[in-house]
Coordinates of C-alpha atoms in Angstrom, one line a residue:
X12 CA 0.0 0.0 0.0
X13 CA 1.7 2.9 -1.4
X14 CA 1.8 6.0 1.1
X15 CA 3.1 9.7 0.0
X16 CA 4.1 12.6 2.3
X17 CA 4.3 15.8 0.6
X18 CA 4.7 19.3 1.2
X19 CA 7.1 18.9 3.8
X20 CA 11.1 19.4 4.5
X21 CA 13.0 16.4 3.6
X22 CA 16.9 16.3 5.5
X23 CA 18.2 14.1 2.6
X24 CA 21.9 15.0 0.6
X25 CA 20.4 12.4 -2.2
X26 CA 17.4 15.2 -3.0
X27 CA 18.1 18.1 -2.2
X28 CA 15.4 20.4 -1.5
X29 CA 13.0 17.3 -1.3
X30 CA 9.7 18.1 0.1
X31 CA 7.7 15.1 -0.7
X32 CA 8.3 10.9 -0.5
X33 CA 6.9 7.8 -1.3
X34 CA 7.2 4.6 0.9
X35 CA 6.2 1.3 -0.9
X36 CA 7.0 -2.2 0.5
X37 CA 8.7 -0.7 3.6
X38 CA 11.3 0.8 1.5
X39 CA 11.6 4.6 0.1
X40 CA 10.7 4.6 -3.3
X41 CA 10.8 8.0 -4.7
X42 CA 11.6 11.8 -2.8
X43 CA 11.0 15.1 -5.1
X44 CA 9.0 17.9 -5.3
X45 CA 6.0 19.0 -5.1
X46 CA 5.0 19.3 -8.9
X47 CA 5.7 15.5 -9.3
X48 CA 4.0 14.1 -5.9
X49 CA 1.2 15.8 -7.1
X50 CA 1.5 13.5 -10.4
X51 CA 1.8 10.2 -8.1
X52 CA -0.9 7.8 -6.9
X53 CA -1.1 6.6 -3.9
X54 CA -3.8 4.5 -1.2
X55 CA -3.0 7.7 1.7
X56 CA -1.5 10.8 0.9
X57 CA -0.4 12.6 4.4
X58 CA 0.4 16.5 4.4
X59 CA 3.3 17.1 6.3
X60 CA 2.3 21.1 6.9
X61 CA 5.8 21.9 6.4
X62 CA 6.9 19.1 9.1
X63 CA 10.5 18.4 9.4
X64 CA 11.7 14.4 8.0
X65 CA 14.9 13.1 8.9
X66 CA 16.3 9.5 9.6
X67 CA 15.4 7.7 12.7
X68 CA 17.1 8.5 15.7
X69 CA 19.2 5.6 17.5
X70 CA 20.5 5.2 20.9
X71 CA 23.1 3.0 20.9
X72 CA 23.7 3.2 24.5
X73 CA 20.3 1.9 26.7
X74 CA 19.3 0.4 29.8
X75 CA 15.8 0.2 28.9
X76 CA 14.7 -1.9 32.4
X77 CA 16.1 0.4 34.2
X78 CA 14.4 3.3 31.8
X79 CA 11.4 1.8 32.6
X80 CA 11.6 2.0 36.3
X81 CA 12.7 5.5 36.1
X82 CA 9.7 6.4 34.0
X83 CA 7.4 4.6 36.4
X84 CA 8.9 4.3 39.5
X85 CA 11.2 6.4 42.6
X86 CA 13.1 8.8 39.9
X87 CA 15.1 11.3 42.4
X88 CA 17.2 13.3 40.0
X89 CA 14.5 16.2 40.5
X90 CA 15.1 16.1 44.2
X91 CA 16.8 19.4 45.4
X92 CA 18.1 18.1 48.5
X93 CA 18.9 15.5 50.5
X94 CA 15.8 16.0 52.5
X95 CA 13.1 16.1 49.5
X96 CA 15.0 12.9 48.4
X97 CA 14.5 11.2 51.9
X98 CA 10.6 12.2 51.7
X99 CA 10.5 10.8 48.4
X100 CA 11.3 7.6 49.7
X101 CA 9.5 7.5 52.3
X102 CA 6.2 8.4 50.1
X103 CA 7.1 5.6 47.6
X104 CA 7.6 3.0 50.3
X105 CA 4.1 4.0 52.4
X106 CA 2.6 3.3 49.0
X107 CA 4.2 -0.1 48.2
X108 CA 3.0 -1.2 51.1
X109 CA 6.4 -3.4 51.8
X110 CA 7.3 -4.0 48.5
X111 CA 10.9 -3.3 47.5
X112 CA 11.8 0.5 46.9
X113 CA 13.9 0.3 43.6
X114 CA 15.0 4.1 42.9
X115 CA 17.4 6.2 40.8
X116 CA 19.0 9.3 39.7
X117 CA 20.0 11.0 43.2
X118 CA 23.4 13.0 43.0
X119 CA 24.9 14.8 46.1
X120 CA 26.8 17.2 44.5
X121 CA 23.7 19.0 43.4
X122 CA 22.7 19.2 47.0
X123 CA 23.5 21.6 49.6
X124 CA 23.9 18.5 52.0
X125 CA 26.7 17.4 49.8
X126 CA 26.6 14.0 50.7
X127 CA 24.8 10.9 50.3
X128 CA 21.7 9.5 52.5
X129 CA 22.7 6.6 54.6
X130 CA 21.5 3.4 55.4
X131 CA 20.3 4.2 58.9
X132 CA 18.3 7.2 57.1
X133 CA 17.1 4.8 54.4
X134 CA 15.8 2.2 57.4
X135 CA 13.8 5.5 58.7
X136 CA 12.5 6.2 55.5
X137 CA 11.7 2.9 54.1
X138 CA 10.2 1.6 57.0
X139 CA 12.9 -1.1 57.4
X140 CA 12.1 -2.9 54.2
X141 CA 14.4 -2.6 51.6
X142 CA 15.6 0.0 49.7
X143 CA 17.8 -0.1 46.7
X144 CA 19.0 3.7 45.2
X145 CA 21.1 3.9 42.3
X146 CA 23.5 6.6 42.0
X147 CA 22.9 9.1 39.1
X148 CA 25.8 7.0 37.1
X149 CA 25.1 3.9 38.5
X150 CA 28.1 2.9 39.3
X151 CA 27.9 3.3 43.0
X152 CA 24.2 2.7 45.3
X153 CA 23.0 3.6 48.3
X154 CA 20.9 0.6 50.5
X155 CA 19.2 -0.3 53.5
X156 CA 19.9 -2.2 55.9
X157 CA 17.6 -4.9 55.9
X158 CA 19.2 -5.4 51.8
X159 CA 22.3 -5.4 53.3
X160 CA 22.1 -8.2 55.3
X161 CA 20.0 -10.2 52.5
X162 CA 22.9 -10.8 50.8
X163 CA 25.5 -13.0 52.2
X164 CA 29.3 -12.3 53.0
X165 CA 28.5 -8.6 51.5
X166 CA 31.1 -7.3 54.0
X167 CA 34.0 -9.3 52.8
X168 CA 33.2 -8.0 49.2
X169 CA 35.3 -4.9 47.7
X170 CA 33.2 -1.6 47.7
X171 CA 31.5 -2.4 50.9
X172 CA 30.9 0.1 53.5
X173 CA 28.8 0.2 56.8
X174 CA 26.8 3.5 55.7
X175 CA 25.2 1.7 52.7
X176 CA 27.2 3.4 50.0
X177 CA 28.2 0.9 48.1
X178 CA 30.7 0.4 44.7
X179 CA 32.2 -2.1 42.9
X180 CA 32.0 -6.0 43.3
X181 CA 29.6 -5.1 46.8
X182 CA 27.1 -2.5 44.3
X183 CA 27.0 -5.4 41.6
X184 CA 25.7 -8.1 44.5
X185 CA 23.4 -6.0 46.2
X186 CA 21.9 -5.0 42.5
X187 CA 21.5 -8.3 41.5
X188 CA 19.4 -9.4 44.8
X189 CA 16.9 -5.8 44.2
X190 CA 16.3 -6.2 40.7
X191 CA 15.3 -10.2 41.2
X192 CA 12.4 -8.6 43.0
X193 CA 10.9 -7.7 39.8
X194 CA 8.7 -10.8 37.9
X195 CA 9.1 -11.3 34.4
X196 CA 5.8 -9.7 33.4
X197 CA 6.7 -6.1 35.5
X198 CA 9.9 -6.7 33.5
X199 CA 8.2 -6.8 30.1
X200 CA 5.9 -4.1 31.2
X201 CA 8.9 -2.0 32.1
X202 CA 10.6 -2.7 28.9
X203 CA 7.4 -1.7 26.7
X204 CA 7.4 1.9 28.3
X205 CA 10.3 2.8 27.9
X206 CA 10.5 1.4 24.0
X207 CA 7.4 3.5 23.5
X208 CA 8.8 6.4 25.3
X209 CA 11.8 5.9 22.3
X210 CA 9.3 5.8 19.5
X211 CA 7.4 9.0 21.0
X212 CA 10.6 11.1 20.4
X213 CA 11.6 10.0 17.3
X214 CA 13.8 6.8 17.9
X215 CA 13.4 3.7 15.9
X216 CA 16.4 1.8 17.1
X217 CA 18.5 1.3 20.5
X218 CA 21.3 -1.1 21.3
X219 CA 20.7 -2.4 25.0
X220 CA 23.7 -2.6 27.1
X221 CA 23.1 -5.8 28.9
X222 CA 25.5 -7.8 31.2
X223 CA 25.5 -10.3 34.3
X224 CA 26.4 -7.1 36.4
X225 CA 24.2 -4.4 35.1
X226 CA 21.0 -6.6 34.6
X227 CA 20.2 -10.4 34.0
X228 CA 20.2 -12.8 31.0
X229 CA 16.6 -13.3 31.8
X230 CA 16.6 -9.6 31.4
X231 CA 18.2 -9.7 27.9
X232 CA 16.2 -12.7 26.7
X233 CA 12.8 -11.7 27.8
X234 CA 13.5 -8.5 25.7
X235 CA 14.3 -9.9 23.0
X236 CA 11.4 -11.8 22.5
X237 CA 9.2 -9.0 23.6
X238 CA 10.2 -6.9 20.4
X239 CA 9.7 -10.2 18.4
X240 CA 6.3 -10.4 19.2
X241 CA 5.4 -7.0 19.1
X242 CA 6.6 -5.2 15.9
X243 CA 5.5 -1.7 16.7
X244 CA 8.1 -1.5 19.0
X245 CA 11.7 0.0 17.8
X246 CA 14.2 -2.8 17.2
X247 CA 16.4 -3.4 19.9
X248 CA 20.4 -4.4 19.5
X249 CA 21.7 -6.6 22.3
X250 CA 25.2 -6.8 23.8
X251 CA 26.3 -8.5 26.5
X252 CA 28.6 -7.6 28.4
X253 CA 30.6 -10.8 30.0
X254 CA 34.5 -11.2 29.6
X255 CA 34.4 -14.3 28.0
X256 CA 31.1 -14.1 27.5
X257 CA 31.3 -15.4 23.9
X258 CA 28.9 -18.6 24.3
X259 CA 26.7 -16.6 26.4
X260 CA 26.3 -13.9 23.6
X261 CA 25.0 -16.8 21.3
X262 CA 22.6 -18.5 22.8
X263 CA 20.9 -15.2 23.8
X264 CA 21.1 -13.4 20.6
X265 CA 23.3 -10.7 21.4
X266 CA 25.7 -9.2 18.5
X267 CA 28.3 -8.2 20.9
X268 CA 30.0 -9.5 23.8
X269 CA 30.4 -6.4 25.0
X270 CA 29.1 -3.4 25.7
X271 CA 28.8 -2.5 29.5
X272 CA 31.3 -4.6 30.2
X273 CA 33.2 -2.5 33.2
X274 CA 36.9 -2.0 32.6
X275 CA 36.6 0.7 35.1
X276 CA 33.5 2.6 36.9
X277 CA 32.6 6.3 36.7
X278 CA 33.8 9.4 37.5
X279 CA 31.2 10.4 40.1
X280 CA 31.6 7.4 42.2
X281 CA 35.8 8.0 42.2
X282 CA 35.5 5.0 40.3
X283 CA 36.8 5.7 36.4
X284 CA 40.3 4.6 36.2
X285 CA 42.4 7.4 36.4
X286 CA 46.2 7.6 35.0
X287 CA 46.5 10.6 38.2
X288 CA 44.2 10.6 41.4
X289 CA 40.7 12.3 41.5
X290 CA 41.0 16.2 43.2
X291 CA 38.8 15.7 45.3
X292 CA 39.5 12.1 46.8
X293 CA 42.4 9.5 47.7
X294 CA 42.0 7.5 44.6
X295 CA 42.9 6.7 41.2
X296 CA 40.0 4.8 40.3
X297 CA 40.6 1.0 39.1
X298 CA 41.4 -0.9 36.6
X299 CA 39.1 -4.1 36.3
X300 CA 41.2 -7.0 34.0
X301 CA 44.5 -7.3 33.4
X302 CA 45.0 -5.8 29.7
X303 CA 46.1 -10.0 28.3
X304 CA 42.6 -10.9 29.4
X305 CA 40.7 -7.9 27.7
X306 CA 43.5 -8.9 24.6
X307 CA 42.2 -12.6 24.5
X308 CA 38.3 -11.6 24.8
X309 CA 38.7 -9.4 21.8
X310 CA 40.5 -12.8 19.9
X311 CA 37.7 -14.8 20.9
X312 CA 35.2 -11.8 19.9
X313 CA 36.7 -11.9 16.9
X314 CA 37.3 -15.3 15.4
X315 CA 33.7 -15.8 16.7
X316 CA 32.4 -12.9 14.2
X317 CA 30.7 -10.8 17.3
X318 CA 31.5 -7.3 18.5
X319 CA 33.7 -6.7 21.5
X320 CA 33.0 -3.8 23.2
X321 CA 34.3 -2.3 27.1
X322 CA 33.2 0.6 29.5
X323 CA 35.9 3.1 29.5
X324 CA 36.0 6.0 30.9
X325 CA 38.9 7.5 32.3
X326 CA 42.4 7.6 30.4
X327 CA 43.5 4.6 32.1
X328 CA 41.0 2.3 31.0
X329 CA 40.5 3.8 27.1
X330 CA 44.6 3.7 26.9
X331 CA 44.2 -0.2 28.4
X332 CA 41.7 -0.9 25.9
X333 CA 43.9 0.6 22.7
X334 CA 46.9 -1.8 24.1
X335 CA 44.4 -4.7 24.1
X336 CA 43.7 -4.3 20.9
X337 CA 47.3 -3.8 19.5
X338 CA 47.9 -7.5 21.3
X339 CA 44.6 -8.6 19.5
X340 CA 45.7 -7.1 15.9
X341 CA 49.6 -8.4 16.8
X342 CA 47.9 -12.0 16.9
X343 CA 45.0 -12.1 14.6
X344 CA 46.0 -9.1 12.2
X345 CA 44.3 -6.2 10.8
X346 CA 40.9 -8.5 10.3
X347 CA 40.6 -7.2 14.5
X348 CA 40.2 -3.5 13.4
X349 CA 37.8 -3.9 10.5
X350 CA 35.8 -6.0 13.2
X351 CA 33.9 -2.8 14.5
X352 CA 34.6 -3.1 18.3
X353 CA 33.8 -0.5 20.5
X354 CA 34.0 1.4 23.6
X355 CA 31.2 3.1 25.6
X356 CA 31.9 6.7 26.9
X357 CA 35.7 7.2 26.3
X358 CA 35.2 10.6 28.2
X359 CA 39.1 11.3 28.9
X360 CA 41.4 9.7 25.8
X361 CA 44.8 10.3 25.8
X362 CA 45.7 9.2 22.3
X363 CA 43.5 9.6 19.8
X364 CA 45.0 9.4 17.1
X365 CA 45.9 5.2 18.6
X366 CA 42.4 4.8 18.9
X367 CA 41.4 5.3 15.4
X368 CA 44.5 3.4 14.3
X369 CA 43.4 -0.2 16.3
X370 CA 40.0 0.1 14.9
X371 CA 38.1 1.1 17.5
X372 CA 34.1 2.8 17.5
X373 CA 33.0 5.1 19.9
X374 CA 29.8 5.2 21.6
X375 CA 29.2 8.4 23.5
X376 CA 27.0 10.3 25.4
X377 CA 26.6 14.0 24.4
X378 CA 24.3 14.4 27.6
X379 CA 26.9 13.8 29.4
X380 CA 29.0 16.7 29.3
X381 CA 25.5 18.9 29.3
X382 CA 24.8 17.3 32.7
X383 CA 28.2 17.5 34.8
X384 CA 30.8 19.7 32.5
X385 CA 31.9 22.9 32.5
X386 CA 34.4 24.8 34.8
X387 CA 32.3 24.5 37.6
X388 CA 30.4 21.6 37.4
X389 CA 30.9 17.5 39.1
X390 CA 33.7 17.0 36.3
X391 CA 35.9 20.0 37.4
X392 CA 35.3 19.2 41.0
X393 CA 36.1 15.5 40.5
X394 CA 39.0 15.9 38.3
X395 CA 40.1 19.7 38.3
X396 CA 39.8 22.1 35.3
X397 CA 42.5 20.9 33.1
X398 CA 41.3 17.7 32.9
X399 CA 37.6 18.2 33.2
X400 CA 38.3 20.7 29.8
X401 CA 39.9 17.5 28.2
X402 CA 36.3 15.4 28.6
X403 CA 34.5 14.3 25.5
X404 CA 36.5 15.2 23.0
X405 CA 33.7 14.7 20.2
X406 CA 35.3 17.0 17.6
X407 CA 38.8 15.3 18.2
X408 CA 37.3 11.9 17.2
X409 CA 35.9 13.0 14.3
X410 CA 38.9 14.7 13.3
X411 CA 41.1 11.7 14.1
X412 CA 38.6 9.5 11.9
X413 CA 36.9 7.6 15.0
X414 CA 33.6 6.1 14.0
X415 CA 30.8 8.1 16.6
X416 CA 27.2 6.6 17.6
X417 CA 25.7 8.9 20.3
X418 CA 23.0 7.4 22.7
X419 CA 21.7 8.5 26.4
X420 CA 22.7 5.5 28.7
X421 CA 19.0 5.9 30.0
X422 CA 18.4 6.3 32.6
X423 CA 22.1 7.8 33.3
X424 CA 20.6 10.4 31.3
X425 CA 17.1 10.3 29.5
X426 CA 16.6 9.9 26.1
X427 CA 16.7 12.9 24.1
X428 CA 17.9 12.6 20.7
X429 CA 17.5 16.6 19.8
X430 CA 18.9 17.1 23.2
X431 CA 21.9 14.8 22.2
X432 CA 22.5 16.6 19.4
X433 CA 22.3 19.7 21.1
X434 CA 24.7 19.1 23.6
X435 CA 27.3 18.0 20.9
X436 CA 26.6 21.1 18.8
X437 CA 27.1 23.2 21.5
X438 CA 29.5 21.3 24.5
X439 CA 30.9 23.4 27.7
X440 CA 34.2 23.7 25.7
X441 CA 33.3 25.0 22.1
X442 CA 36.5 23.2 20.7
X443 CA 34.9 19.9 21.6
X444 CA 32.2 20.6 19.2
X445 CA 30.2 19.2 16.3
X446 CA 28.4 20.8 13.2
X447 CA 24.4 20.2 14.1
X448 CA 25.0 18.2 10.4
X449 CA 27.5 15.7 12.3
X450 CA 25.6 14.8 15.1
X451 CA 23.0 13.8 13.6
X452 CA 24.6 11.4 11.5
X453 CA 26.5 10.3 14.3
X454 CA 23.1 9.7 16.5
X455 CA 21.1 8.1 12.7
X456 CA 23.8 6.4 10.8
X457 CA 26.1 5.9 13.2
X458 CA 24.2 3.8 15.3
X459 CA 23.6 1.3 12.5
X460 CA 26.9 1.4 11.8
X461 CA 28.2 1.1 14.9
X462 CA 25.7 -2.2 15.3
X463 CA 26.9 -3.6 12.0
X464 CA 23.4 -3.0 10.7
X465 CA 23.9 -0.4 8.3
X466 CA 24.4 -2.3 4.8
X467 CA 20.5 -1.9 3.8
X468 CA 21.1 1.8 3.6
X469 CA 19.6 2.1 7.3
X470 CA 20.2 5.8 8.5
X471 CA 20.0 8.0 5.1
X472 CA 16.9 8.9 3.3
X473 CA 17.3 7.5 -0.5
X474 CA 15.3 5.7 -2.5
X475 CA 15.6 2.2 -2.2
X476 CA 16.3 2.2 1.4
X477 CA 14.3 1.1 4.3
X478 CA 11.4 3.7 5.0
X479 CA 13.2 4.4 8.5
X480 CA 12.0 8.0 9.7
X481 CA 10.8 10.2 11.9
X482 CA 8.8 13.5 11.4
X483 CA 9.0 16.8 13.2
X484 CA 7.6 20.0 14.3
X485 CA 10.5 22.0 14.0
X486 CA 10.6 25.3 13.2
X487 CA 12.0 27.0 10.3
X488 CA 15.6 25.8 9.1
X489 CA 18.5 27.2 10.5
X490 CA 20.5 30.6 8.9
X491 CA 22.3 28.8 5.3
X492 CA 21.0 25.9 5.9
X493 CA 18.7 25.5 2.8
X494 CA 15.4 24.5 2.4
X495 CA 15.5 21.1 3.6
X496 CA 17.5 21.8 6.6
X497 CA 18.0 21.1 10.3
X498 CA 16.2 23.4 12.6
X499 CA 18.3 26.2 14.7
X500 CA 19.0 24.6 18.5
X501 CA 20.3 27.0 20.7
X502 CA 19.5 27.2 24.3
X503 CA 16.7 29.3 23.8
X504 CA 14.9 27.7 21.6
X505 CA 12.1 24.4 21.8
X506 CA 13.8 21.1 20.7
X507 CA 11.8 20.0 17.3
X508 CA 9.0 17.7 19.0
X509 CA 7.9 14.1 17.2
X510 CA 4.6 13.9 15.2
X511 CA 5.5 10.3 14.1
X512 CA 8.4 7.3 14.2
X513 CA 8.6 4.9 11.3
X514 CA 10.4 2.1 11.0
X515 CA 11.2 -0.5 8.1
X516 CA 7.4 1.7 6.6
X517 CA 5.9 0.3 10.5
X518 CA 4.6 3.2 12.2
X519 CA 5.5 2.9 15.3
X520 CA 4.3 6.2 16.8
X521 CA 1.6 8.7 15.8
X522 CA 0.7 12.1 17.7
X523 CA -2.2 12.3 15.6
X524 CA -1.9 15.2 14.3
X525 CA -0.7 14.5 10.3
X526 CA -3.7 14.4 8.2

């Protein structure tokens, strides 16, 4: 069933000054102008009122149980203060009535308490049940007591600490014991808001960053089959993140064995591994694997035909990844940089010119940088200002020749595609930037690439390739931009909002306002 928008801006290099296309059979079939669409026949004929259409967004960096919950569930990263968050708790858990309190997003250095709750505040608040709150990053939680001492020999693990604030191997046990509280149909239900929340701004694709640590292979699977069975839902990439995790990757459908696979933590938590301590704390961070075993999981990656991928953040891990992959390319040869492996967040890279060489992708978060740069924001007081000015260096990859996919690692930060692109356009340190033009591509075609999924043309607007697109109100075009171009986002100005989210010609969401 043929189906022609017209009169509308088309973001395309193939046509340009488009304002009209034709899907057919899932695929674009024709774009043009107006004076031929209105030759064309065709079973519904939309008017786009002057609508931006661009690619499909994709977030190649997603979490999306965990999305869910925040959607749903205790979100605190609107809490002001220590106290608001404490109340917020204690609301949530009078109305669970003893279920579990699962929350997120809470970050003391945005409160004048500048500190964490504890677990003795968390007993008061919760009503002695248990309470599980994720740090902003999630690298690092707070808990209650009564979770505490549901999970055996937690004191002997590293990262434990009597307060409740946990990191490390101690954050990864008491996680695993809160999120088994949830049944496999919450799970699913979880999952489905937050894919719909994708659709709803424009998304039509997200890679899930799954992993024994972060979530479960229950987790993985039963999302898998959810987007199966239910095809107006964005498709959903998995990884999994397991050293060695090869087999595992298999048999659960994954295309990576890799992703949030934690060669070091975050820089909020003191936990990113550092090549020079934080400012603000007696630590360097750490370093998770010895750089022989991240070496022979990129082999076994590899010769198995999956994606490798690591969590690096600071300079120590992303310059232990590059020398893992010299040892893999050493042994295999250059087969190991064509391979399309990848690291998530390489904020602080020391070399990157090295990093391009060895083959490597990066998947970053724009929002990042938005949320805790600056010369007076978390980075500069975790770091100092030399190095927080040195954080995500998107410009520098792209000049070096890096390979970019942006995403939000929801719910680290929410997904926001515009606001992604934003944030890359326009980072705390202008020489860091992107042209509007190159984030986009970085956060369309660059997350199919960076999924190995972009050889059907996924990610441009041309005919012939899958009907894969969203539609916007946006606003007039930018100054030079042309006549089918992107929209003007400064500050002051309304992110372009969704109207609709196609995918593979599948609508998958519709504000109801196209005729």
């Amino acid at each position: 069933m043929p189906t022609l928008l017209k009169n509308g801006r088309i973001y395309t290099p193939w046509s340009p000054g488009a304002t009209a296309l034709l899907i057919e059979r899932g695929r674009l079939a024709w774009l043009g102008d107006e004076a031929t669409a209105a030759s064309m026949v065709a079973d519904e004929v939309i008017d786009l009122a002057g609508a931006l259409v661009t690619p499909a967004f994709v977030d190649a960096h997603c979490h999306l149980t965990d999305t869910g919950r925040a959607l749903t569930g205790l979100d605190l990263a609107g809490c002001g203060t220590l106290a608001e968050a404490l109340a917020a708790v204690e609301q949530f858990a009078r109305a669970g009535a003893g279920r579990p309190v699962l929350g997120s997003g809470w970050d003391e250095t945005r409160w004048p308490e500048r500190r964490a709750p504890t677990a003795r505040e968390l007993d008061r608040a919760g009503y002695g049940g248990l309470v599980y709150l994720a740090r902003t990053d999630a690298h690092s939680a707070v808990v209650s007591s009564a979770l505490m001492a549901s999970v055996a020999g937690l004191p002997g693990l590293d990262g434990y600490a009597p307060t409740g604030q946990l990191t490390r191997a101690a954050h990864h046990a008491v996680r695993e014991v809160a999120l088994g509280s949830i049944s496999p149909g919450q799970r699913a239900e979880l999952q489905r808001v937050a894919l719909r929340r994708a659709a709803a701004l424009g998304v039509a694709a997200v890679h899930e960053m799954a992993g024994p640590e972060i979530s479960s292979a229950e987790d993985l699977a039963g999302l898998l089959a959810l987007v199966a069975a239910e095809p107006d839902l964005p498709e959903v990439y998995g990884y999994w993140g397991q050293l060695g995790g090869v087999q595992a990757a298999r048999e659960l459908g994954a295309i990576g064995a890799g992703g949030d696979l934690f060669c070091d933590g975050s820089i909020g938590s003191h936990t990113a591994g550092m090549r020079e301590p934080y400012l603000d704390a007696d630590t360097s961070g750490y370093l998770r694997f010895a750089t022989a075993e991240l070496a022979e999981h990129i082999v076994e990656c590899t010769e198995a035909g999956l994606q490798a991928g690591f969590h690096a953040i600071g300079d120590a891990a992303t310059d232990q990844v590059v020398a893992a992959m010299r040892m893999a390319i050493d042994k295999l040869g250059p087969r190991v940089s064509a391979a399309g492996h990848r690291i998530e967040h390489a904020e602080l890279v020391t070399d990157l010119a090295a990093f391009a060489e060895v083959g490597l992708v990066a998947s970053v978060q724009p929002a990042f940088d938005a949320s805790w740069g600056g010369e007076h924001g978390m980075y500069a007081e975790r770091l100092g200002a030399d190095r927080a000015g040195r954080l995500n260096p998107l410009a520098g990859f792209a000049a070096a020749g890096v390979p970019l996919a942006l995403g939000a690692d929801s719910p680290v930060t929410p997904i926001d595609p515009w606001g992604a692109v934003r944030a890359a356009a326009y980072p705390h340190f202008g020489r860091h930037a992107l042209s509007v033009r190159a984030a986009m591509i970085a956060h369309t075609r660059g997350g199919w690439r960076a999924a190995g999924a972009d050889g059907d043309g996924s990610g441009m607007l041309a005919p012939g390739t899958p009907a894969t697109f969203a539609v916007f109100d946006a606003g007039p075009a930018a100054e030079g931009s042309g006549p089918s171009g992107l929209p003007g986002l400064d500050a002051d100005q309304p992110l372009p909002r969704c109207l609709r989210t196609v995918l593979r010609g599948r609508v998958l969401f519709d504000s109801g306002e196209l005729r």
